[in-house]
mmCIF file of C-alpha atoms and ligand atoms in Angstrom:
data_model
loop_
_atom_site.group_PDB
_atom_site.id
_atom_site.type_symbol
_atom_site.label_atom_id
_atom_site.label_comp_id
_atom_site.label_asym_id
_atom_site.label_seq_id
_atom_site.Cartn_x
_atom_site.Cartn_y
_atom_site.Cartn_z
ATOM 1 C CA MET A 1 -21.093 -7.363 -13.952
ATOM 2 C CA VAL A 2 -20.747 -10.093 -10.784
ATOM 3 C CA LYS A 3 -20.991 -13.930 -11.353
ATOM 4 C CA ASP A 4 -23.718 -15.771 -9.304
ATOM 5 C CA ASP A 5 -21.328 -18.560 -8.442
ATOM 6 C CA CYS A 6 -18.425 -16.297 -7.405
ATOM 7 C CA ILE A 7 -17.596 -16.639 -3.976
ATOM 8 C CA PHE A 8 -14.852 -13.828 -4.661
ATOM 9 C CA CYS A 9 -17.730 -11.633 -6.244
ATOM 10 C CA LYS A 10 -19.985 -12.001 -3.046
ATOM 11 C CA LEU A 11 -16.553 -11.401 -0.471
ATOM 12 C CA ALA A 12 -16.333 -8.268 -2.524
ATOM 13 C CA ASN A 13 -19.405 -6.732 -2.598
ATOM 14 C CA GLY A 14 -19.789 -7.709 1.295
ATOM 15 C CA VAL A 15 -22.471 -10.429 0.328
ATOM 16 C CA ILE A 16 -21.086 -13.122 2.270
ATOM 17 C CA PRO A 17 -19.190 -10.454 5.088
ATOM 18 C CA THR A 18 -15.192 -10.793 5.407
ATOM 19 C CA ALA A 19 -13.034 -8.467 7.682
ATOM 20 C CA SER A 20 -12.042 -6.031 4.873
ATOM 21 C CA LEU A 21 -7.909 -3.555 4.735
ATOM 22 C CA TYR A 22 -9.673 -1.653 2.176
ATOM 23 C CA GLU A 23 -12.631 -0.369 0.155
ATOM 24 C CA ASP A 24 -13.657 2.055 -3.309
ATOM 25 C CA ASP A 25 -15.579 1.848 -5.774
ATOM 26 C CA THR A 26 -13.534 -0.221 -7.807
ATOM 27 C CA PHE A 27 -12.179 -2.741 -4.896
ATOM 28 C CA ARG A 28 -12.338 -4.501 -1.383
ATOM 29 C CA VAL A 29 -9.844 -5.803 0.153
ATOM 30 C CA ILE A 30 -9.730 -8.891 2.474
ATOM 31 C CA LEU A 31 -7.731 -10.723 4.208
ATOM 32 C CA ASP A 32 -5.985 -14.264 2.508
ATOM 33 C CA ALA A 33 -8.251 -17.306 4.452
ATOM 34 C CA ASN A 34 -4.901 -19.234 4.100
ATOM 35 C CA PRO A 35 -2.406 -16.471 4.646
ATOM 36 C CA ALA A 36 1.398 -17.179 3.460
ATOM 37 C CA SER A 37 2.369 -14.605 5.430
ATOM 38 C CA LYS A 38 0.601 -12.805 8.051
ATOM 39 C CA GLY A 39 -1.016 -9.814 6.752
ATOM 40 C CA HIS A 40 -1.362 -11.895 3.363
ATOM 41 C CA ALA A 41 -4.587 -9.620 1.158
ATOM 42 C CA LEU A 42 -5.565 -9.948 -1.643
ATOM 43 C CA ILE A 43 -7.478 -7.408 -3.570
ATOM 44 C CA LEU A 44 -10.475 -7.835 -5.361
ATOM 45 C CA PRO A 45 -12.116 -5.940 -8.054
ATOM 46 C CA LYS A 46 -15.938 -5.350 -7.872
ATOM 47 C CA HIS A 47 -16.936 -6.042 -10.604
ATOM 48 C CA HIS A 48 -16.672 -10.018 -12.131
ATOM 49 C CA TYR A 49 -12.708 -10.772 -14.327
ATOM 50 C CA GLN A 50 -11.933 -14.134 -14.615
ATOM 51 C CA ASP A 51 -8.120 -12.757 -15.125
ATOM 52 C CA LEU A 52 -5.724 -9.597 -16.142
ATOM 53 C CA CYS A 53 -6.476 -10.294 -19.318
ATOM 54 C CA GLU A 54 -9.915 -9.168 -18.690
ATOM 55 C CA LEU A 55 -9.491 -7.678 -16.550
ATOM 56 C CA ASP A 56 -10.854 -4.061 -17.701
ATOM 57 C CA GLU A 57 -8.277 -1.055 -19.162
ATOM 58 C CA ALA A 58 -8.769 1.436 -16.560
ATOM 59 C CA VAL A 59 -9.396 -1.424 -12.675
ATOM 60 C CA GLY A 60 -6.150 -2.643 -14.496
ATOM 61 C CA GLU A 61 -4.588 0.899 -14.297
ATOM 62 C CA LYS A 62 -6.617 1.514 -11.003
ATOM 63 C CA VAL A 63 -5.048 -1.521 -8.609
ATOM 64 C CA LEU A 64 -0.929 -0.503 -8.660
ATOM 65 C CA LYS A 65 -1.949 1.849 -6.523
ATOM 66 C CA VAL A 66 -4.231 0.253 -4.690
ATOM 67 C CA ALA A 67 -1.109 -2.714 -4.048
ATOM 68 C CA ALA A 68 1.619 0.280 -2.961
ATOM 69 C CA LYS A 69 -1.153 1.717 -0.941
ATOM 70 C CA ILE A 70 -1.639 -1.447 1.065
ATOM 71 C CA GLY A 71 1.406 -2.287 1.282
ATOM 72 C CA LYS A 72 2.711 0.811 2.405
ATOM 73 C CA ALA A 73 -0.245 0.535 4.970
ATOM 74 C CA MET A 74 1.554 -2.823 5.714
ATOM 75 C CA LYS A 75 4.964 -1.636 5.996
ATOM 76 C CA GLU A 76 4.540 1.337 8.713
ATOM 77 C CA GLY A 77 1.132 -0.790 11.206
ATOM 78 C CA LEU A 78 2.606 -4.296 11.090
ATOM 79 C CA GLY A 79 6.632 -4.456 10.810
ATOM 80 C CA CYS A 80 7.442 -6.060 7.533
ATOM 81 C CA ALA A 81 10.026 -5.711 5.730
ATOM 82 C CA GLY A 82 9.256 -5.665 2.184
ATOM 83 C CA PHE A 83 6.436 -7.188 0.130
ATOM 84 C CA ASN A 84 4.849 -9.486 -3.148
ATOM 85 C CA LEU A 85 2.656 -8.502 -5.648
ATOM 86 C CA VAL A 86 1.475 -11.975 -6.956
ATOM 87 C CA GLN A 87 -1.265 -12.689 -9.718
ATOM 88 C CA ASN A 88 -1.890 -16.090 -11.346
ATOM 89 C CA ASN A 89 -3.393 -16.522 -14.256
ATOM 90 C CA GLY A 90 -4.559 -19.192 -15.136
ATOM 91 C CA GLU A 91 -4.087 -23.294 -13.187
ATOM 92 C CA ALA A 92 -1.350 -23.382 -14.642
ATOM 93 C CA ALA A 93 0.223 -20.325 -13.445
ATOM 94 C CA GLY A 94 -1.420 -21.008 -9.920
ATOM 95 C CA GLN A 95 -4.466 -19.453 -9.772
ATOM 96 C CA THR A 96 -7.187 -21.356 -8.005
ATOM 97 C CA VAL A 97 -10.854 -18.494 -7.304
ATOM 98 C CA MET A 98 -11.452 -16.974 -11.057
ATOM 99 C CA HIS A 99 -12.241 -14.440 -10.530
ATOM 100 C CA PHE A 100 -8.694 -11.708 -11.468
ATOM 101 C CA HIS A 101 -7.363 -10.939 -8.073
ATOM 102 C CA MET A 102 -3.770 -9.215 -6.645
ATOM 103 C CA HIS A 103 -1.699 -11.116 -4.246
ATOM 104 C CA VAL A 104 -0.345 -8.330 -0.953
ATOM 105 C CA ILE A 105 2.346 -10.257 1.245
ATOM 106 C CA PRO A 106 4.212 -9.039 3.558
ATOM 107 C CA ARG A 107 7.711 -9.793 4.352
ATOM 108 C CA TYR A 108 9.147 -10.120 7.613
ATOM 109 C CA GLU A 109 12.852 -9.940 8.258
ATOM 110 C CA GLY A 110 13.859 -13.559 8.985
ATOM 111 C CA GLY A 111 11.340 -14.568 7.448
ATOM 112 C CA SER A 112 10.984 -17.719 4.941
ATOM 113 C CA LYS A 113 11.019 -16.818 1.043
ATOM 114 C CA MET A 114 8.107 -17.358 -0.532
ATOM 115 C CA VAL A 115 8.713 -16.516 -4.540
ATOM 116 C CA THR A 116 10.951 -18.492 -5.459
ATOM 117 C CA TRP A 117 11.437 -20.506 -9.401
ATOM 118 C CA GLU A 118 14.417 -22.725 -10.373
ATOM 119 C CA SER A 119 16.594 -20.313 -12.581
ATOM 120 C CA GLY A 120 17.189 -22.441 -16.276
ATOM 121 C CA LYS A 121 18.805 -22.432 -19.379
ATOM 122 C CA VAL A 122 17.568 -20.512 -22.904
ATOM 123 C CA SER A 123 19.632 -20.847 -25.767
ATOM 124 C CA ALA A 124 20.371 -18.043 -28.880
ATOM 125 C CA GLU A 125 17.690 -19.787 -31.116
ATOM 126 C CA GLU A 126 15.431 -20.481 -28.359
ATOM 127 C CA THR A 127 15.624 -16.885 -27.279
ATOM 128 C CA GLU A 128 15.084 -15.695 -31.017
ATOM 129 C CA ARG A 129 11.809 -18.512 -31.443
ATOM 130 C CA ILE A 130 10.057 -17.210 -28.338
ATOM 131 C CA VAL A 131 10.354 -13.245 -29.403
ATOM 132 C CA GLU A 132 9.253 -14.238 -32.736
ATOM 133 C CA ALA A 133 5.782 -16.068 -31.177
ATOM 134 C CA VAL A 134 5.238 -13.438 -28.813
ATOM 135 C CA THR A 135 6.189 -10.075 -30.282
ATOM 136 C CA PRO A 136 3.262 -9.771 -33.537
ATOM 137 C CA ARG A 137 0.909 -10.343 -31.428
ATOM 138 C CA LEU A 138 1.458 -7.494 -29.848
HETATM 139 P P1 5GP B 201 -5.095 -17.502 -6.402
HETATM 140 O O1 5GP B 201 -4.033 -19.568 -6.260
HETATM 141 O O2 5GP B 201 -6.327 -18.060 -7.552
HETATM 142 O O3 5GP B 201 -4.142 -17.028 -6.924
HETATM 143 O O4 5GP B 201 -5.214 -17.598 -4.922
HETATM 144 C C1 5GP B 201 -6.088 -17.613 -4.234
HETATM 145 C C2 5GP B 201 -6.385 -16.742 -2.443
HETATM 146 O O5 5GP B 201 -7.913 -17.279 -2.200
HETATM 147 C C3 5GP B 201 -5.949 -18.760 -1.975
HETATM 148 O O6 5GP B 201 -4.588 -17.654 -1.723
HETATM 149 C C4 5GP B 201 -7.015 -18.499 -1.169
HETATM 150 O O7 5GP B 201 -6.666 -19.519 -0.004
HETATM 151 C C5 5GP B 201 -7.981 -17.884 -1.034
HETATM 152 N N1 5GP B 201 -9.284 -17.828 -0.561
HETATM 153 C C6 5GP B 201 -9.512 -19.052 -1.301
HETATM 154 N N2 5GP B 201 -10.543 -18.996 -0.743
HETATM 155 C C7 5GP B 201 -11.607 -17.411 -0.013
HETATM 156 C C8 5GP B 201 -12.279 -16.692 1.336
HETATM 157 O O8 5GP B 201 -13.637 -18.065 0.535
HETATM 158 N N3 5GP B 201 -11.986 -16.344 1.527
HETATM 159 C C9 5GP B 201 -10.490 -16.203 1.676
HETATM 160 N N4 5GP B 201 -10.355 -14.451 2.612
HETATM 161 N N5 5GP B 201 -9.807 -16.511 0.919
HETATM 162 C C10 5GP B 201 -10.013 -17.196 -0.267
HETATM 163 ZN ZN1 ZN B 202 -16.514 -13.219 -8.929
#
């Protein structure tokens, strides 16, 4: 299924042409228009899924394989020292385009640390509450 008003559906399916690093029956990998680092890429499924919770299981199983392939090629071709995989789900998590995508962000020696958060604290009671809230739903 593609969504008529979805920019990533159009990019993934070549309706809007864009530089692609990789394409197969399931995905197109494009370069991010606002890169966090040189080579920042986006893995886009060709079908429309809003986020990870909607993603078809078979597509989900393939996405990490594609990410590994892209990351390895970036290390060899761009000389990055590593790469981050980032995948935002929901506005609160920073998702701005509501079509599932995985960021592959090359990291270079001496580059800034981009994927960071402030470490917090959690009590034993809160830990227990979290486990009780989540595990029955799995
Ligand atoms: P999100 O914040 O949803 O995880 O990431 C969306 C990403 O898509 C952003 O990094 C943004 O720069 C990128 N992006 C948004 N619109 C376009 C576009 O039209 N073309 C390309 N190549 N990237 C886009
Ligand atoms: Zn879409």
